[in-house]
XYZ file of C-alpha atoms in Angstrom:
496
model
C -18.076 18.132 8.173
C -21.587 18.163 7.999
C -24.394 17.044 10.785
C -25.223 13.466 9.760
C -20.894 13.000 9.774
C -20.781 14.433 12.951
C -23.658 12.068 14.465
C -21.758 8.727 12.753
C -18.161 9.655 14.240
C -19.582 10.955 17.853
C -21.600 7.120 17.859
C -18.185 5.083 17.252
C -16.492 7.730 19.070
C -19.059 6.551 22.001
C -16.878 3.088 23.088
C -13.526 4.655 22.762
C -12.702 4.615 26.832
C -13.316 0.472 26.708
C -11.732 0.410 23.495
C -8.119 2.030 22.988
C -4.507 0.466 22.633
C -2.478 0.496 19.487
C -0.595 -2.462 17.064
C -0.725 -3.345 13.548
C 0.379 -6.214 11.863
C 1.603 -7.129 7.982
C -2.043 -5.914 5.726
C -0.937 -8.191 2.618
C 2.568 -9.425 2.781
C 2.877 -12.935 1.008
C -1.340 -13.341 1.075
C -1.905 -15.710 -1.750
C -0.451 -18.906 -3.122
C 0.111 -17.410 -6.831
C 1.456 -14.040 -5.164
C 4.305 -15.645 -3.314
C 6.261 -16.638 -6.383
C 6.070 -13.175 -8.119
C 7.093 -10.457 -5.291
C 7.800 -7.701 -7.719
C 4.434 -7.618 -8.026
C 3.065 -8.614 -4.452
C 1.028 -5.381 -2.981
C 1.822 -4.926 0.610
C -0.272 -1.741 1.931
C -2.451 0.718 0.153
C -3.020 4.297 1.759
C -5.176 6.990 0.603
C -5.589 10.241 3.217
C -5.585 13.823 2.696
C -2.219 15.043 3.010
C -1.121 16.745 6.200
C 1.941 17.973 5.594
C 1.897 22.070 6.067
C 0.941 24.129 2.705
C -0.934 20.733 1.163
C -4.510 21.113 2.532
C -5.425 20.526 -1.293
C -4.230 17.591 -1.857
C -4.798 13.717 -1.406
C -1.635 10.945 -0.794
C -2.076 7.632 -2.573
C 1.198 5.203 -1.387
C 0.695 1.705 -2.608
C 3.670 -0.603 -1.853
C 5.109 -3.408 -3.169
C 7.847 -6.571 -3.209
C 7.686 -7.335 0.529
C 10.034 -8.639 3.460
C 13.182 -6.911 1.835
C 16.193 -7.481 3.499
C 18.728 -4.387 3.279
C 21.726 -6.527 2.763
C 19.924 -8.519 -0.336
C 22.463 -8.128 -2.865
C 23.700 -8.197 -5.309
C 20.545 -7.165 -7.160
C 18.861 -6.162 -4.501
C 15.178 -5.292 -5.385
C 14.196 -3.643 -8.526
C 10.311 -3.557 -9.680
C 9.799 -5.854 -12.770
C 9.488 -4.369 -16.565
C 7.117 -7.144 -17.297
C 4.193 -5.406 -15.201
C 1.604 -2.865 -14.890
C 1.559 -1.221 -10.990
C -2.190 0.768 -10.569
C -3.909 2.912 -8.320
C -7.665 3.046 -9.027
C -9.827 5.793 -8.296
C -13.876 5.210 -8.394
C -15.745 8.495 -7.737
C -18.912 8.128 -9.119
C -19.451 5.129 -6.680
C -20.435 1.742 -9.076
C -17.301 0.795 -7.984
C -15.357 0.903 -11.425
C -12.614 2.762 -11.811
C -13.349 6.265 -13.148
C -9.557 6.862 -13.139
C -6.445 5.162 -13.211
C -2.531 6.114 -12.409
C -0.555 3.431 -14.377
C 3.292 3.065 -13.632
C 5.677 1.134 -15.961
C 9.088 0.287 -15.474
C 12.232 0.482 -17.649
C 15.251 -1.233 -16.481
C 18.901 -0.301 -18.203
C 22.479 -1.257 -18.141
C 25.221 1.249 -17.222
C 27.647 2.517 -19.636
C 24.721 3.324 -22.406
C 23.349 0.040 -22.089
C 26.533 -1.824 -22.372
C 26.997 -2.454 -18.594
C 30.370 -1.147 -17.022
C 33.000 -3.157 -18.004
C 36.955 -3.067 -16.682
C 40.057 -3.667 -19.031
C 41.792 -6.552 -17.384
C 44.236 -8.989 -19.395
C 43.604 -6.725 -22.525
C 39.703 -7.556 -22.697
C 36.847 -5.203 -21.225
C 34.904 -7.714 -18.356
C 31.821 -6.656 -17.432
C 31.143 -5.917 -13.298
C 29.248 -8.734 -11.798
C 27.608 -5.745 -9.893
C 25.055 -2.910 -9.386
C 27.205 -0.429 -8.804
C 30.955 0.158 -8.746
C 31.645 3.533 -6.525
C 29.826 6.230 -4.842
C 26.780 7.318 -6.362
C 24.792 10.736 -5.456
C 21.865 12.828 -6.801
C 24.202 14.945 -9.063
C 26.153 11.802 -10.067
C 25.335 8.587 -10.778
C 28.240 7.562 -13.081
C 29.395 4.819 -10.970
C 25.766 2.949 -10.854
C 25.918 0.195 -13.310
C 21.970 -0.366 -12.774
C 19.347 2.126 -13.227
C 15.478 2.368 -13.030
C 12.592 4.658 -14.755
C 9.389 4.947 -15.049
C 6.130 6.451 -16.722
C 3.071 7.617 -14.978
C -0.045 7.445 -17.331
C -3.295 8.928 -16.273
C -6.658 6.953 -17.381
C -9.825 8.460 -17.807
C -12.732 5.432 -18.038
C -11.803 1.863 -18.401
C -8.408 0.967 -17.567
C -7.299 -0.486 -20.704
C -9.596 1.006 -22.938
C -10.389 4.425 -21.421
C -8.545 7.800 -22.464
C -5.138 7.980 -21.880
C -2.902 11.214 -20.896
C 0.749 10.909 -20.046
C 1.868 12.422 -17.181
C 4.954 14.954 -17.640
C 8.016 15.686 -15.939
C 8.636 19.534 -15.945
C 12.391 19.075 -15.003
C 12.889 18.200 -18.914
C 9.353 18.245 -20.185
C 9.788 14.306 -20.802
C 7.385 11.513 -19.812
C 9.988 9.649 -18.152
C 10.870 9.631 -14.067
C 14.168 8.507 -12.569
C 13.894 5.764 -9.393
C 16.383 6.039 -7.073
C 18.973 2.877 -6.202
C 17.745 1.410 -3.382
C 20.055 2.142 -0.004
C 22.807 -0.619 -0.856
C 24.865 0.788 1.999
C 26.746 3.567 3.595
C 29.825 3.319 1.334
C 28.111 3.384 -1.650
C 26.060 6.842 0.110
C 29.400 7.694 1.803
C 29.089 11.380 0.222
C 25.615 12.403 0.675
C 23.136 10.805 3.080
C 20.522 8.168 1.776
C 17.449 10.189 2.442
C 19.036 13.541 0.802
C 19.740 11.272 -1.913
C 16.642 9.358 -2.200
C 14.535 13.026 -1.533
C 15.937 14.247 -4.967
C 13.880 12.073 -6.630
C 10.210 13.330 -5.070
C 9.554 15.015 -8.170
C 6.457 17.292 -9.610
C 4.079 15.671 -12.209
C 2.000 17.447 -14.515
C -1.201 16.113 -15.274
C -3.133 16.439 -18.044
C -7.047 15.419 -18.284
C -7.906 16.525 -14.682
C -10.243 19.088 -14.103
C -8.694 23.245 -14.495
C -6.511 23.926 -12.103
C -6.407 20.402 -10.454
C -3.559 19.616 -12.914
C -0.015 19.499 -11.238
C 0.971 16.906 -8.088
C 4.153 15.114 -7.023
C 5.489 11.972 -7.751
C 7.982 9.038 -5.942
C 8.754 5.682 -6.694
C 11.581 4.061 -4.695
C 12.430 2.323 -1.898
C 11.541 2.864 1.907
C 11.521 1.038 4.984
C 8.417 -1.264 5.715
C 5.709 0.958 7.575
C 4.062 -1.986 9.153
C 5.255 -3.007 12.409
C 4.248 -6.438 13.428
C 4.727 -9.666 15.652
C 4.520 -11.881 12.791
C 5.479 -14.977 13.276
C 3.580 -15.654 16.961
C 0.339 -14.364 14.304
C 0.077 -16.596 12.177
C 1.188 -19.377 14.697
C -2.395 -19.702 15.612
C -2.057 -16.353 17.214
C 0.417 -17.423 19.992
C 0.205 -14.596 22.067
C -2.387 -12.679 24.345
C -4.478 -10.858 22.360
C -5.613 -8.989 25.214
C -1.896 -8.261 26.515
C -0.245 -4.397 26.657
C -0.021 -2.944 23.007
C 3.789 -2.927 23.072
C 4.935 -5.987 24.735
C 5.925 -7.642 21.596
C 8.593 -7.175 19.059
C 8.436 -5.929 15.187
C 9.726 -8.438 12.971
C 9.476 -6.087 10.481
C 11.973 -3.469 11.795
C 14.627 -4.725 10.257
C 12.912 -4.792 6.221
C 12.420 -2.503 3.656
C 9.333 -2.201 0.606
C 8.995 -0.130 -2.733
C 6.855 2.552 -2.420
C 4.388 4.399 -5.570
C 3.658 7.755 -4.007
C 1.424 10.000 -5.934
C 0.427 13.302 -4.198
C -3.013 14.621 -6.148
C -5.032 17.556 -6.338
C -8.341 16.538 -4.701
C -10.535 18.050 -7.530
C -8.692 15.450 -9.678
C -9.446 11.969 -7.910
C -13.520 13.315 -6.763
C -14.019 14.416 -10.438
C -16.445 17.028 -9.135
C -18.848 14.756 -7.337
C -20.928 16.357 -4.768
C -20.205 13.948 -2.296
C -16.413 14.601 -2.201
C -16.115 10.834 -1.336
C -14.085 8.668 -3.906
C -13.013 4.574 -3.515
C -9.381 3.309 -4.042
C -7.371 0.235 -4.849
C -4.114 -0.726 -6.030
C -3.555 -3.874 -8.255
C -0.692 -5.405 -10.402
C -1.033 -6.735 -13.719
C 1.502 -9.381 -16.194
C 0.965 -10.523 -19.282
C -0.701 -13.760 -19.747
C 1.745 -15.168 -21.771
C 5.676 -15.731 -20.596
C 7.602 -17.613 -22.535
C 11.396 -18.445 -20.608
C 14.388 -17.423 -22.936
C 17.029 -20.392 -22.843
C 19.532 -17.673 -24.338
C 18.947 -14.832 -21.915
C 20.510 -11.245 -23.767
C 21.564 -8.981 -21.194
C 18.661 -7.953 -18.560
C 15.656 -9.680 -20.454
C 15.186 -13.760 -19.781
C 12.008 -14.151 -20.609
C 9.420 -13.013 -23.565
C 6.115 -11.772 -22.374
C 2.625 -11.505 -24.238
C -0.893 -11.867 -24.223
C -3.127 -9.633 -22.517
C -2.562 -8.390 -19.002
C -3.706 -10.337 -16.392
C -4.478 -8.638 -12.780
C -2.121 -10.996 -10.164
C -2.376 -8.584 -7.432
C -5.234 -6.398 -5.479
C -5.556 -4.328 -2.116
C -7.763 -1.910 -1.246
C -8.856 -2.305 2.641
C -6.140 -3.753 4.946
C -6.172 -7.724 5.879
C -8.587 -8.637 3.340
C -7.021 -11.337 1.408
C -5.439 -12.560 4.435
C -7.538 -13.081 7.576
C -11.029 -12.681 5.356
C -11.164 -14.587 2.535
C -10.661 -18.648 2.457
C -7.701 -20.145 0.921
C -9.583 -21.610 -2.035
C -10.279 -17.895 -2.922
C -7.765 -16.079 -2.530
C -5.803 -15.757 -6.132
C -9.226 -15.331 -7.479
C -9.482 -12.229 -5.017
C -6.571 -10.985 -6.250
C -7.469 -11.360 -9.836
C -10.812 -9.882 -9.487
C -12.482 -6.255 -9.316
C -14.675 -4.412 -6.596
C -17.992 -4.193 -8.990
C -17.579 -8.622 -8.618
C -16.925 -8.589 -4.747
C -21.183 -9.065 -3.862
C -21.100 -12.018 -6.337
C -18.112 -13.421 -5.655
C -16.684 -12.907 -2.023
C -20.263 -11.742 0.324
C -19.962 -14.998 1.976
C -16.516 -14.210 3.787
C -18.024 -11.220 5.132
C -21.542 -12.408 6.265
C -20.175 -15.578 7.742
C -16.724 -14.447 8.700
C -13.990 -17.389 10.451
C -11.377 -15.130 11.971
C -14.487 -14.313 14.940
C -14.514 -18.500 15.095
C -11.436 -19.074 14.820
C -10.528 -16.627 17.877
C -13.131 -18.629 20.106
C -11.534 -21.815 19.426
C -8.076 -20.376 20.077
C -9.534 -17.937 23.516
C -12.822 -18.865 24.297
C -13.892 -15.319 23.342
C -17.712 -15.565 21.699
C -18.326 -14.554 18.115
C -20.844 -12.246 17.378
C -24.195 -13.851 16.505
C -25.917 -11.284 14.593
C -27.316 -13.009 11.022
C -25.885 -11.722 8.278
C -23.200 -9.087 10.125
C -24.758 -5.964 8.545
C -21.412 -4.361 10.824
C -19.023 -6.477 8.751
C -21.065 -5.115 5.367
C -20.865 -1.580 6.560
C -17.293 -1.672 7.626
C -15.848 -3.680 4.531
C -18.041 -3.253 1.966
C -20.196 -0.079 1.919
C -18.486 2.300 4.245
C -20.288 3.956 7.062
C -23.111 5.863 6.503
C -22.550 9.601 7.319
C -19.004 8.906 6.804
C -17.972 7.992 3.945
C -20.194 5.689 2.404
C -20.794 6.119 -1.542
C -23.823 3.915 -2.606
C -21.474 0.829 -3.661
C -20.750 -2.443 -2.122
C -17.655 -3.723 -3.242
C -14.150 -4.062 -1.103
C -12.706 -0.599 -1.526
C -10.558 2.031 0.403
C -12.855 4.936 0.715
C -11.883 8.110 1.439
C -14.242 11.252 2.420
C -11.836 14.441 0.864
C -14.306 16.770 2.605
C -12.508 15.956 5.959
C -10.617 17.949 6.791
C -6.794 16.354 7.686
C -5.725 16.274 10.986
C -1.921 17.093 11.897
C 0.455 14.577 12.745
C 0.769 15.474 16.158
C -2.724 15.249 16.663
C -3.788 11.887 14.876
C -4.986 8.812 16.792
C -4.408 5.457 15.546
C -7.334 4.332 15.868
C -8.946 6.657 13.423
C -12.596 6.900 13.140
C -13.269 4.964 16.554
C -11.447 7.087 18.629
C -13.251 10.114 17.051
C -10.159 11.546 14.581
C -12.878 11.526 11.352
C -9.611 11.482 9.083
C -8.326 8.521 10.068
C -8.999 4.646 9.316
C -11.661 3.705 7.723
C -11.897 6.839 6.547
C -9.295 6.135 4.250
C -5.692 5.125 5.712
C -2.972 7.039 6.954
C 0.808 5.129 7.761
C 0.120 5.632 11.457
C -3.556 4.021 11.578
C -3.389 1.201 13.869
C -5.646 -1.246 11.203
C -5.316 -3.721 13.055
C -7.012 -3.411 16.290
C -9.529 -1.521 14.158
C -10.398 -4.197 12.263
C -9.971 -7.401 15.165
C -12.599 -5.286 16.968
C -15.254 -4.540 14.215
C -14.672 -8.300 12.971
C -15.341 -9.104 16.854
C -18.604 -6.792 17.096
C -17.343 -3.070 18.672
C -19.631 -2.068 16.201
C -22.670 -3.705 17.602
C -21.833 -1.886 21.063
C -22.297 1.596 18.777
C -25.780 3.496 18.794
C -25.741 2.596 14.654
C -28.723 0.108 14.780
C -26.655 -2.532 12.561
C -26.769 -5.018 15.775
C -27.136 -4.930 19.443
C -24.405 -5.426 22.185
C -26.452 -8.799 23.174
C -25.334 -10.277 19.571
C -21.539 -9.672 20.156
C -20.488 -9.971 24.135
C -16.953 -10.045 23.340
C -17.188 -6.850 21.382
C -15.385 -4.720 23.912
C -12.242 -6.858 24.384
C -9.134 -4.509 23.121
C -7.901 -6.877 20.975
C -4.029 -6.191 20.532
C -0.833 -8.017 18.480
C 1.176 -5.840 20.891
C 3.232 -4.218 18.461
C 2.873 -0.826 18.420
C 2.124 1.302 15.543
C 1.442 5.297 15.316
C 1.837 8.556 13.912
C 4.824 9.318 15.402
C 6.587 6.281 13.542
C 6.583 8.413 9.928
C 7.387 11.745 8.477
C 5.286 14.735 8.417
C 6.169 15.553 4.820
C 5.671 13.807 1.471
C 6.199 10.377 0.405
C 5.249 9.937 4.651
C 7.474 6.899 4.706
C 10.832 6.875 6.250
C 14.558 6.057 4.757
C 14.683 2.323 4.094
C 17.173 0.650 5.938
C 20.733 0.321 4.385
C 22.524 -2.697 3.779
C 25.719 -1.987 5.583
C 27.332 -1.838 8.361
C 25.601 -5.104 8.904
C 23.590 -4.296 11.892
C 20.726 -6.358 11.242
């Protein structure tokens, strides 16, 4: 960490004492009007931190998740990803915030019993199983599922539909094709071999091609885990009824009890920085379908629709809470069809002139910040902070500064960057960064309280208030190891 990094973390680190609790509530579940009818394709949380499990120090985690509020008993079909889309991570490191890279997941979906579907001879005909799976199923056999997923990771060099394209491998068989695992149904179907034993045979290596010598192999899992967001969510978006200023953890998670589908892709660093000298690189996830879909009034097997036309970007998260608590309604499926190198033109307004610091003073009588222009708000959402992890761009991205170092589990705070842990929120995101309370306190002013000369203390006198949804949310809520995220929930015994 060099000087001018050291100077930038040791001023936000200055407020920390006034400053410290720890929540976190839903960054993008159900954000947009459009979104909310396709959930396959609805991006809940993005996360991009230098891994921290032992023996890794090389290497960068990107988890973007998707298809949110999943209840573990929601069978039959329970929640597979959609064929129809693209899912993408975006990596700019050359900071004009355009995507210099690109990890590109499709999905194949196919019937058991070679694409037939299982069927069972009754009354001298063969009748197909109305479900998913029709016995045990473990990582050595998987006979009895009548369901199964794939997928194929393609690497993008450039523009992401025109830019060089390199398929990713799979050195078990030398393929291009990666096996998902059935989500966690319940304990009779994983009576055999535990869920997460099961669902850890499919963290797989990847083999990249097109990254830089030596920066070419990583690891790869797409399946199902439980939601890393905890959350009071309902009293939230109630018009926030609850004390913002109560104790960190005197609320409930609604979200204990749901699970989400996770894209994990660990990464050699030299790989997503390209070589820059800066080490710093800017991420994003996003969701694309085709612009044309045309319903099929004779569905054939798992296909009921016919899909065309070019793809069209339905989703988008980069930072937490954006689409949600920052940009208007009137905006927000344009948001999530748009790209960073658009946000000055498109969305500066929402950031200048922010309503979630007027809102809260209707609702609390707290006092927005008055500062013209909230060069804070620009530094924190749109630029990153200067000695930090800033890259020259303004444009709504998750940046990421690979030349800090990680910090251990044990050791992380949740509040990141503010409470002086330089590998932590904004500095990218880890699954234990309380985003939250970061973000409720920069949109508040903590920022102006900082020696950064972006405002003064006098412009934001409710600055200081440790704003709180009282759910807690830390470090010690996740794994140590690769994909981070913990077993999703299973569907039975119905204890939910």
């Amino acid at each position: 960490m060099n000087t001018s990094q050291q100077l930038a973390i040791t001023a936000i680190a200055f407020a920390v004492s006034s400053a410290v609790s720890s929540s976190a509530y839903a960054s993008s579940h159900r954000e947009a009007p459009f979104i909310t009818e396709n959930p396959t394709v609805d991006a809940t949380d993005f996360y991009a931190f230098r891994s921290y499990e032992a023996g890794r120090a090389g290497f960068v985690t990107l988890i973007a998740n998707y298809n949110p509020l999943q209840d573990p008993y929601g069978g039959p079909n329970y929640f597979s990803l959609s064929p129809d889309a693209l899912y993408e991570i975006h990596i700019d490191n050359s900071g004009d915030a355009k995507e210099d890279l690109t990890f590109q997941f499709q999905i194949t979906h196919e019937l058991g019993n070679a694409g037939k579907g299982i069927a069972l001879p009754i009354g001298g005909k063969d009748i197909p199983v109305p479900l998913k799976n029709v016995g045990p199923v473990t990582d050595t056999d998987s006979s009895n599922l009548n369901f199964r997923e794939s997928y194929t990771l393609t690497m993008i060099k450039g523009d992401r539909r025109t830019g060089e394209k390199h398929e990713a491998i799979n050195p078990a068989n030398g393929g291009t094709s990666f096996a998902k695992p059935f989500d966690n149904v319940g304990n009779k179907t994983f009576s055999t071999q535990a869920y997460d034993q099961y669902a850890h045979s499919f963290i797989q290596p990847v083999q990249l091609s097109g990254c830089p010598s030596g920066a070419q192999d990583g690891r790869v899992f797409v399946g199902q885990r439980k939601d890393p967001f905890a959350v009071n969510l309902g009293e939230i978006f109630d018009l926030v009824n609850l004390d913002p200023t109560a104790a960190p953890d005197a609320k409930p998670d609604a979200l204990a009890q749901k699970n989400v589908t996770t894209f994990a892709l660990e990464i050699p660093i030299g790989c997503l920085t390209g070589g820059n000298s800066n080490g710093i690189f800017g991420a994003w996830t996003t969701a694309s379908l085709p612009q044309v879909s045309v319903l099929d009034p004779t569905p054939d097997k798992l296909k009921a629709k016919v899909s065309g036309g070019a793809w069209t970007q339905v989703s988008r998260l980069g930072m937490p809470l954006v689409n949600e608590v920052v940009i208007g309604l009137p905006d927000k499926n344009l948001f999530n069809a748009s790209q960073p190198k658009d946000d000055a033109a498109q969305f500066l307004p929402y950031v200048t002139n922010p309503s979630l610091p007027v809102l809260l003073n209707a609702l609390f009588g707290v006092t927005a910040p008055t500062n013209a222009g909230r060069a804070d708000l620009v530094a924190a959402f749109l630029t990153g902070l200067k000695g930090v992890n800033a890259d020259g761009s303004a444009a709504e991205m998750l940046r990421l500064n690979t030349g800090i170092a990680a910090t251990t589990k044990a050791s992380q705070h949740n509040l990141g960057v503010a409470a002086g842990d330089a590998a932590g929120f904004p500095n990218g995101r880890r699954p234990g960064d309380d985003v939250v309370d970061a973000e409720l306190r920069v949109a508040m002013g903590l920022l102006c309280h900082l020696p950064l000369g972006l405002c003064t203390p006098e412009q934001a006198p409710s600055g200081m208030i440790p704003y709180t949804d009282g759910t807690p949310q830390n470090a010690g809520q996740f794994d140590e190891t690769f994909p981070y995220l913990t077993t999703p929930l299973a569907g039975s015994p119905n204890t939910h």
